[in-house]
Amino acid sequence: MKEYQLGEFEEIVLLTVAVLHEDAYGVSIKEDIETRLNRKVSVSALQTALRRMEKKDYLKSSFGEATAIRGGKRKRYFKVTKTGKAALDYAKETRMKLWKAIPDVTYEYSKAWTSSGILPLPGLQDF
């Protein structure tokens, strides 16, 4: 189902919009991703992903009321659409199928690492 393919960042943004529900707007989405995932997010990357997913019909947006705090500027709120929910469901199912397909023997090396109290660093080759 190619129509439901999501990039990693798109998936994170879409999940975050779902988590924030009624409070999903640019700044809150950025802050939530940075807090939950300890990952820096540029405003331009976020805005690009939001626009792209809106074009794919994964998200819809609407403007909130203007406030004096924002100098009369309105927030653009995002919501996950039915198509967006289907894309998230597809991504979750695909990942779960892959996780379940990993043979137990694949993790045998990790027992030696964890019993020694030393965890392998990303990018290091298995010995």
CSV table of C-alpha atoms in Angstrom, one decimal:
chain,number,residue,atom,x,y,z
A,1,MET,CA,0.0,0.0,0.0
A,2,LYS,CA,2.3,2.7,-1.2
A,3,GLU,CA,-0.3,5.4,-0.7
A,4,TYR,CA,0.2,5.1,3.1
A,5,GLN,CA,4.0,5.3,3.2
A,6,LEU,CA,5.3,7.7,5.8
A,7,GLY,CA,8.8,8.9,6.4
A,8,GLU,CA,10.2,8.7,9.9
A,9,PHE,CA,9.8,12.4,10.6
A,10,GLU,CA,6.3,12.5,9.1
A,11,GLU,CA,5.3,9.6,11.3
A,12,ILE,CA,6.6,11.3,14.4
A,13,VAL,CA,4.8,14.5,13.5
A,14,LEU,CA,1.5,12.7,12.7
A,15,LEU,CA,1.7,10.8,16.0
A,16,THR,CA,2.4,14.0,17.8
A,17,VAL,CA,-0.6,15.7,16.3
A,18,ALA,CA,-2.7,12.7,17.4
A,19,VAL,CA,-1.2,12.9,21.0
A,20,LEU,CA,-1.8,16.7,21.3
A,21,HIS,CA,-5.4,16.3,19.8
A,22,GLU,CA,-7.1,19.7,20.3
A,23,ASP,CA,-3.9,21.5,21.1
A,24,ALA,CA,-1.8,20.6,18.0
A,25,TYR,CA,-0.4,23.7,16.4
A,26,GLY,CA,3.1,24.5,15.2
A,27,VAL,CA,4.8,25.5,18.4
A,28,SER,CA,3.1,22.8,20.6
A,29,ILE,CA,4.0,20.1,18.1
A,30,LYS,CA,7.7,21.2,17.9
A,31,GLU,CA,8.0,21.4,21.7
A,32,ASP,CA,6.3,18.1,22.3
A,33,ILE,CA,8.6,16.3,19.8
A,34,GLU,CA,11.7,17.9,21.4
A,35,THR,CA,10.6,17.1,24.9
A,36,ARG,CA,9.4,13.5,24.3
A,37,LEU,CA,12.1,12.4,21.9
A,38,ASN,CA,14.9,14.7,23.0
A,39,ARG,CA,15.3,15.6,19.3
A,40,LYS,CA,15.8,19.1,17.9
A,41,VAL,CA,13.2,20.1,15.3
A,42,SER,CA,13.6,23.0,13.0
A,43,VAL,CA,10.5,25.2,12.3
A,44,SER,CA,11.0,24.9,8.5
A,45,ALA,CA,11.3,21.1,8.6
A,46,LEU,CA,8.1,20.9,10.7
A,47,GLN,CA,6.2,23.3,8.5
A,48,THR,CA,7.3,21.4,5.4
A,49,ALA,CA,6.1,18.1,6.8
A,50,LEU,CA,2.8,19.6,8.0
A,51,ARG,CA,2.1,21.1,4.5
A,52,ARG,CA,3.1,17.8,2.8
A,53,MET,CA,0.8,15.7,5.0
A,54,GLU,CA,-2.0,18.2,4.5
A,55,LYS,CA,-1.6,17.7,0.7
A,56,LYS,CA,-1.7,13.9,1.2
A,57,ASP,CA,-4.9,14.3,3.2
A,58,TYR,CA,-3.3,12.9,6.4
A,59,LEU,CA,-3.9,16.2,8.2
A,60,LYS,CA,-6.4,19.0,8.1
A,61,SER,CA,-5.9,22.4,9.6
A,62,SER,CA,-8.0,25.3,10.7
A,63,PHE,CA,-7.4,28.6,12.3
A,64,GLY,CA,-8.1,29.4,15.9
A,65,GLU,CA,-9.2,32.8,17.3
A,66,ALA,CA,-6.9,35.8,17.1
A,67,THR,CA,-5.4,36.7,20.5
A,68,ALA,CA,-3.8,39.9,21.8
A,69,ILE,CA,-0.9,37.8,23.1
A,70,ARG,CA,0.0,36.8,19.6
A,71,GLY,CA,-0.5,40.4,18.2
A,72,GLY,CA,-3.8,39.4,16.6
A,73,LYS,CA,-2.3,36.5,14.8
A,74,ARG,CA,-4.3,33.2,14.8
A,75,LYS,CA,-2.8,29.8,15.5
A,76,ARG,CA,-3.2,27.1,12.8
A,77,TYR,CA,-4.4,23.9,14.5
A,78,PHE,CA,-4.0,20.5,13.0
A,79,LYS,CA,-6.0,17.3,13.2
A,80,VAL,CA,-5.4,13.8,11.9
A,81,THR,CA,-7.9,12.8,9.2
A,82,LYS,CA,-9.3,9.3,8.5
A,83,THR,CA,-6.6,8.9,5.8
A,84,GLY,CA,-3.9,10.0,8.3
A,85,LYS,CA,-5.3,7.4,10.9
A,86,ALA,CA,-5.1,4.7,8.2
A,87,ALA,CA,-1.5,5.7,7.4
A,88,LEU,CA,-0.6,5.4,11.1
A,89,ASP,CA,-2.4,2.1,11.4
A,90,TYR,CA,-0.5,0.8,8.3
A,91,ALA,CA,2.9,2.0,9.7
A,92,LYS,CA,2.2,0.4,13.1
A,93,GLU,CA,1.1,-2.9,11.5
A,94,THR,CA,4.1,-3.0,9.2
A,95,ARG,CA,6.5,-2.4,12.1
A,96,MET,CA,4.8,-5.0,14.3
A,97,LYS,CA,5.1,-7.6,11.5
A,98,LEU,CA,8.8,-6.9,11.2
A,99,TRP,CA,9.4,-7.0,14.9
A,100,LYS,CA,7.5,-10.3,15.2
A,101,ALA,CA,9.5,-11.8,12.3
A,102,ILE,CA,12.9,-11.3,14.1
A,103,PRO,CA,14.2,-14.7,15.2
A,104,ASP,CA,15.1,-14.9,18.9
A,105,VAL,CA,18.6,-16.0,18.0
A,106,THR,CA,19.2,-12.5,16.6
A,107,TYR,CA,19.2,-11.2,20.1
A,108,GLU,CA,21.7,-13.8,21.5
A,109,TYR,CA,24.6,-11.4,21.2
A,110,SER,CA,22.8,-8.8,23.4
A,111,LYS,CA,22.9,-11.2,26.4
A,112,ALA,CA,26.7,-11.0,26.5
A,113,TRP,CA,26.6,-7.2,26.2
A,114,THR,CA,24.0,-6.6,28.9
A,115,SER,CA,25.4,-9.2,31.3
A,116,SER,CA,28.7,-7.4,31.2
A,117,GLY,CA,27.0,-4.1,32.0
A,118,ILE,CA,28.3,-2.6,28.7
A,119,LEU,CA,25.9,-1.7,26.0
A,120,PRO,CA,27.1,-1.5,22.4
A,121,LEU,CA,27.3,2.0,20.9
A,122,PRO,CA,25.4,2.7,17.6
A,123,GLY,CA,27.5,2.0,14.6
A,124,LEU,CA,29.8,-0.5,16.3
A,125,GLN,CA,30.2,-3.8,14.5
A,126,ASP,CA,29.2,-7.0,16.3
A,127,PHE,CA,32.2,-9.0,17.5
